[in-house]
Amino acid sequence: MKHRNNAGEIIYALSSNMVAQIYWLKSCQILRPGHRADGAIARYPDQAGVMPYFSNFAALAMLEEPSCFPLVERYLDWYLRHLEKNGTIRDYSYDSDLNFKTAKPDSEDAYAGTFLSLAFNYCKKAGQTGWVKANLPDLKRVARTIINLMDRDGLTFALAGYRVKYLMDNCEAYRGLADFAELLESLGDRDASYFKSMAEAVANGIERSLWNRLNSCYHPSKTGWIRPGVNLKKFYPDAACQIFPVIYGLIEPGQARGSNLYQLFNSYQPNWLTIKPPDYPWMILGLYACLHGDFGKAYEKVRYAREAYIDTNSGNWFCAEAAFFIITCASLLQNRDKWLFVQ
């Protein structure tokens, strides 16, 4: 087994780009000890608009750097500090004096699910069970937000006042409940089995209500009894949503369904590697390629995003895109022996 000729150069580029983007994410965080805004992660370094759904991904990516663990805990604290009575959270916008306005969230199920997964990964990577134990009542309140949004078919509504059930949101809700159940089980908490059963109910709802057997793909949503048709030539949401069951562990990438969906996505969306401004880059696709062992394409996605978005200071590059850029780089580095070496 030997290196590709430019393996060292690629490893250096991935490592340095990853470090640079972690630094960029750190610059998005409000650090004001003692202030209620302390720990919030904004979409951009110079704009204090906080959409917790995106911030959850940013904090998740920051866990790739152990020195960021305290910063991630400050974000977790910010989130719990700003919960509404029903366990949901609103979007926040801060001015230069940290006065704030709030707005209705884009969703409630996905915000909660991605936050629970963040808490799980923080505990797993940082080993901070003390933080989890101290905040269990609030964490359970967040988890019950998802359960309160569940319909009889097991699927969650995006918002209590918006009765649409999205595949993407439900995948994130499933993962959050499953991760939280695993976290509780590791702590010996008797509620673990309950939250695990709720995660399984969401998974079963996705399988029964959103899987289209005829076309071998997923419906992007369900409203009442209506499920819209699927046009995989349409990137969002029809094609893009197909990646989420693999990303969030509902199906395995190496199994027949996962492999077929990846082939379909590449067939109908061949230009996903070179998405350019003014569109968002969808860096989560780099992680998707990694999960399928398609590391060459994942690397090309990273390389192109660097040229088209980062080097040009594109306004379409924000905290969540930086997060999946970092997570993709981390996966490429962790799996270097699988693609940077040749027989």
XYZ file of C-alpha atoms in Angstrom:
343
model
C 0.000 0.000 0.000
C 1.350 3.449 -0.883
C 0.328 7.084 -0.796
C -1.142 8.930 -3.708
C 1.524 11.309 -4.979
C -0.217 14.346 -3.523
C -1.557 12.715 -0.349
C 0.495 14.911 1.967
C -0.669 18.033 0.203
C -4.309 16.956 0.436
C -4.041 16.120 4.143
C -2.441 19.495 4.845
C -5.127 21.324 2.850
C -7.975 19.512 4.616
C -6.464 20.089 8.050
C -5.736 23.773 7.494
C -9.148 24.452 5.945
C -10.848 22.682 8.817
C -8.926 24.723 11.392
C -9.706 27.953 9.533
C -13.428 27.226 9.460
C -13.511 26.294 13.142
C -11.873 29.654 13.836
C -14.518 31.304 11.631
C -17.304 29.599 13.594
C -15.757 30.765 16.866
C -15.978 34.317 15.528
C -19.743 33.803 15.087
C -20.240 33.215 18.809
C -21.289 35.924 21.243
C -19.034 35.753 24.287
C -20.205 38.052 27.047
C -19.827 36.322 30.434
C -22.733 37.035 32.756
C -25.006 38.275 29.957
C -28.040 36.261 28.822
C -26.750 36.419 25.246
C -23.485 34.709 26.198
C -22.859 31.595 24.117
C -25.240 32.303 21.235
C -23.891 31.354 17.797
C -24.961 33.672 14.984
C -25.215 32.898 11.276
C -22.322 35.258 10.463
C -19.492 36.864 12.457
C -20.703 40.415 11.819
C -24.461 39.842 12.071
C -26.020 38.761 15.340
C -28.972 36.870 13.900
C -29.296 33.546 15.717
C -31.301 30.698 14.203
C -30.808 27.897 16.737
C -31.343 25.169 14.145
C -28.255 26.337 12.261
C -26.408 27.099 15.489
C -26.862 23.480 16.584
C -24.868 22.340 13.556
C -22.200 24.966 14.178
C -21.726 23.780 17.756
C -21.661 20.156 16.576
C -18.809 20.957 14.197
C -16.917 22.815 16.934
C -16.749 19.517 18.820
C -14.121 18.440 16.267
C -11.716 20.692 18.212
C -11.392 19.753 21.916
C -10.389 23.292 22.879
C -13.898 24.338 21.802
C -15.687 22.095 24.298
C -16.205 24.952 26.814
C -17.574 27.147 24.014
C -20.033 24.446 23.012
C -21.197 24.157 26.615
C -21.793 27.913 26.683
C -23.968 27.541 23.583
C -25.871 24.631 25.146
C -26.472 26.799 28.204
C -27.672 29.674 25.995
C -30.186 27.409 24.283
C -31.646 26.053 27.533
C -31.703 29.538 29.035
C -33.939 30.708 26.185
C -36.483 27.896 26.148
C -40.137 28.843 26.024
C -42.447 27.303 28.615
C -43.412 24.534 26.172
C -39.773 23.597 25.469
C -39.523 25.295 22.069
C -37.141 28.128 21.210
C -37.502 31.218 19.032
C -35.032 32.830 16.635
C -33.097 35.759 18.093
C -31.631 38.920 16.610
C -29.210 41.011 18.681
C -28.057 44.568 18.108
C -24.634 45.949 19.022
C -25.755 46.467 22.643
C -27.186 42.920 22.773
C -30.756 44.139 22.898
C -32.807 41.518 21.118
C -35.883 40.792 19.091
C -37.369 37.362 18.556
C -39.158 35.698 15.679
C -41.114 32.496 15.191
C -38.826 29.531 14.475
C -38.728 27.891 11.088
C -39.645 24.621 12.785
C -39.984 23.179 16.258
C -39.370 19.471 15.684
C -36.053 19.903 13.855
C -34.742 22.534 16.272
C -35.387 20.170 19.192
C -34.050 17.069 17.453
C -30.765 18.621 16.371
C -30.270 20.134 19.828
C -30.708 16.768 21.534
C -28.188 15.211 19.133
C -25.785 18.026 19.950
C -26.164 17.396 23.691
C -25.575 13.675 23.110
C -22.425 14.272 21.059
C -21.135 16.842 23.539
C -21.465 14.330 26.357
C -19.893 11.588 24.220
C -16.895 13.637 23.068
C -16.280 15.856 26.083
C -17.336 13.290 28.683
C -19.348 15.956 30.509
C -21.996 13.818 32.158
C -22.172 16.364 34.973
C -23.596 18.983 32.628
C -26.192 16.534 31.340
C -27.264 15.447 34.823
C -27.582 19.066 35.944
C -29.776 19.889 32.962
C -31.850 16.720 32.598
C -35.214 18.352 33.382
C -34.743 20.920 30.611
C -33.370 18.326 28.187
C -36.434 16.164 28.777
C -38.611 19.220 28.184
C -36.941 19.661 24.782
C -37.470 15.970 23.982
C -41.144 16.191 24.917
C -41.497 19.076 22.468
C -40.977 16.535 19.701
C -43.430 14.077 21.242
C -46.060 16.799 21.600
C -45.765 17.428 17.855
C -46.311 13.782 16.903
C -49.443 12.795 15.007
C -51.194 9.423 15.122
C -49.058 8.153 12.222
C -45.891 8.749 14.268
C -44.740 11.707 12.195
C -44.060 15.121 13.699
C -45.546 18.401 12.552
C -43.004 21.091 11.758
C -44.752 23.507 14.123
C -47.719 23.223 16.434
C -49.425 25.831 14.258
C -48.214 24.472 10.911
C -49.550 20.988 10.307
C -47.120 19.745 7.688
C -44.914 16.723 8.318
C -41.567 16.940 6.523
C -39.228 14.028 5.842
C -36.149 16.104 6.688
C -37.536 17.324 10.013
C -38.719 13.863 10.971
C -35.304 12.343 10.304
C -33.764 14.946 12.619
C -36.475 14.412 15.223
C -35.900 10.647 15.109
C -32.153 11.031 15.523
C -32.558 13.470 18.403
C -34.904 11.180 20.323
C -32.745 8.110 19.622
C -29.583 9.918 20.723
C -31.284 11.242 23.835
C -32.554 7.763 24.718
C -29.025 6.389 24.382
C -27.720 9.207 26.558
C -30.330 8.486 29.236
C -29.566 4.771 29.079
C -25.874 5.472 29.696
C -26.887 7.412 32.813
C -29.233 4.670 34.029
C -32.266 6.924 33.676
C -35.530 4.982 33.653
C -37.068 7.253 30.978
C -34.613 5.918 28.370
C -36.959 3.205 27.120
C -39.824 5.675 26.727
C -37.859 8.078 24.539
C -36.435 5.142 22.582
C -39.970 3.927 21.848
C -40.909 7.420 20.669
C -37.900 7.471 18.319
C -39.009 4.108 16.927
C -42.523 5.478 16.419
C -41.139 8.325 14.300
C -39.002 5.874 12.302
C -42.009 3.640 11.697
C -44.059 6.654 10.636
C -41.420 7.620 8.079
C -41.370 4.091 6.678
C -45.137 3.670 6.515
C -46.163 7.142 5.396
C -43.267 8.651 3.436
C -41.586 5.755 1.635
C -42.816 5.491 -1.956
C -42.493 1.814 -2.886
C -43.513 2.360 -6.487
C -40.754 4.865 -7.237
C -38.249 3.650 -4.611
C -37.792 7.055 -3.029
C -39.282 9.170 -0.238
C -42.100 11.680 -0.329
C -40.747 15.031 0.919
C -43.779 15.700 3.130
C -47.282 14.789 4.176
C -50.207 17.113 4.880
C -53.300 15.365 6.131
C -53.613 12.371 3.812
C -51.883 14.155 0.943
C -48.323 13.271 -0.046
C -46.934 15.305 -2.949
C -45.480 13.542 -5.946
C -41.710 13.263 -6.207
C -39.734 14.924 -8.995
C -36.065 14.064 -8.484
C -35.057 16.618 -11.111
C -36.202 19.259 -8.620
C -33.325 19.748 -6.205
C -35.254 21.104 -3.219
C -36.997 19.536 -1.523
C -37.644 16.489 -3.704
C -34.079 15.323 -4.383
C -32.361 16.923 -1.392
C -34.629 15.256 1.164
C -33.614 11.783 -0.081
C -30.231 12.096 1.648
C -31.639 12.575 5.145
C -32.569 8.959 6.029
C -28.915 7.974 5.526
C -27.493 11.091 7.195
C -29.558 10.444 10.329
C -29.178 6.677 10.479
C -32.631 5.483 9.480
C -31.161 3.387 6.686
C -27.648 2.120 6.062
C -25.739 3.577 3.090
C -24.413 0.159 2.119
C -27.790 -1.545 2.009
C -29.785 -1.797 -1.200
C -32.132 1.108 -0.486
C -29.380 3.474 0.635
C -27.159 2.599 -2.311
C -30.028 2.979 -4.788
C -30.965 6.393 -3.394
C -27.372 7.585 -3.726
C -27.284 6.435 -7.344
C -30.613 8.127 -8.044
C -29.436 11.365 -6.468
C -26.259 11.408 -8.555
C -28.221 10.557 -11.682
C -30.832 13.303 -11.285
C -28.543 15.897 -9.646
C -25.166 15.427 -11.389
C -24.095 19.019 -10.667
C -24.254 18.822 -6.874
C -20.470 19.004 -6.649
C -20.346 22.404 -8.312
C -23.298 24.271 -6.832
C -22.258 27.918 -6.834
C -23.507 31.301 -5.596
C -26.156 32.658 -5.389
C -27.328 29.183 -4.322
C -26.287 27.722 -0.993
C -23.568 25.077 -1.371
C -25.311 22.314 0.576
C -22.130 21.084 2.234
C -24.111 18.324 3.930
C -23.798 16.558 0.581
C -20.079 16.154 1.243
C -20.882 14.212 4.407
C -23.475 12.209 2.463
C -20.798 11.176 -0.052
C -18.450 10.193 2.789
C -21.096 7.960 4.341
C -21.330 6.158 0.997
C -17.558 5.780 0.820
C -17.410 8.159 -2.142
C -14.505 10.106 -0.668
C -13.248 11.398 -4.012
C -16.483 13.274 -4.631
C -16.595 14.485 -1.041
C -13.107 15.936 -1.448
C -14.092 17.622 -4.707
C -17.110 19.143 -2.935
C -14.820 20.591 -0.259
C -12.319 21.854 -2.806
C -14.941 23.527 -4.968
C -16.709 25.114 -1.987
C -13.413 26.612 -0.876
C -12.912 28.233 -4.278
C -16.517 29.316 -4.926
C -17.667 30.369 -1.446
C -14.871 30.765 1.091
C -12.236 32.442 -1.086
C -14.853 34.797 -2.529
C -16.411 35.674 0.876
C -19.815 34.655 -0.452
C -22.801 35.799 1.555
C -24.249 32.329 1.004
C -21.597 30.885 3.311
C -22.933 30.865 6.865
C -22.490 28.901 10.078
C -24.346 25.727 9.068
C -22.483 25.442 5.746
C -19.174 25.964 7.554
C -20.247 23.269 10.015
C -20.779 20.597 7.373
C -17.597 21.686 5.604
C -15.723 20.945 8.858
C -17.545 17.652 9.462
C -16.816 16.538 5.884
C -13.129 17.447 6.241
C -13.005 15.515 9.518
C -14.532 12.443 7.872
C -12.086 12.641 4.964
C -9.157 12.850 7.370
C -10.436 10.050 9.597
C -10.888 7.797 6.554
C -7.681 8.816 4.777
C -6.474 5.201 4.491
C -9.536 4.329 2.419
C -8.962 6.861 -0.348
C -5.504 8.438 -0.080
C -3.692 5.105 -0.314
C -3.543 2.836 -3.328
C -2.624 -0.832 -3.593
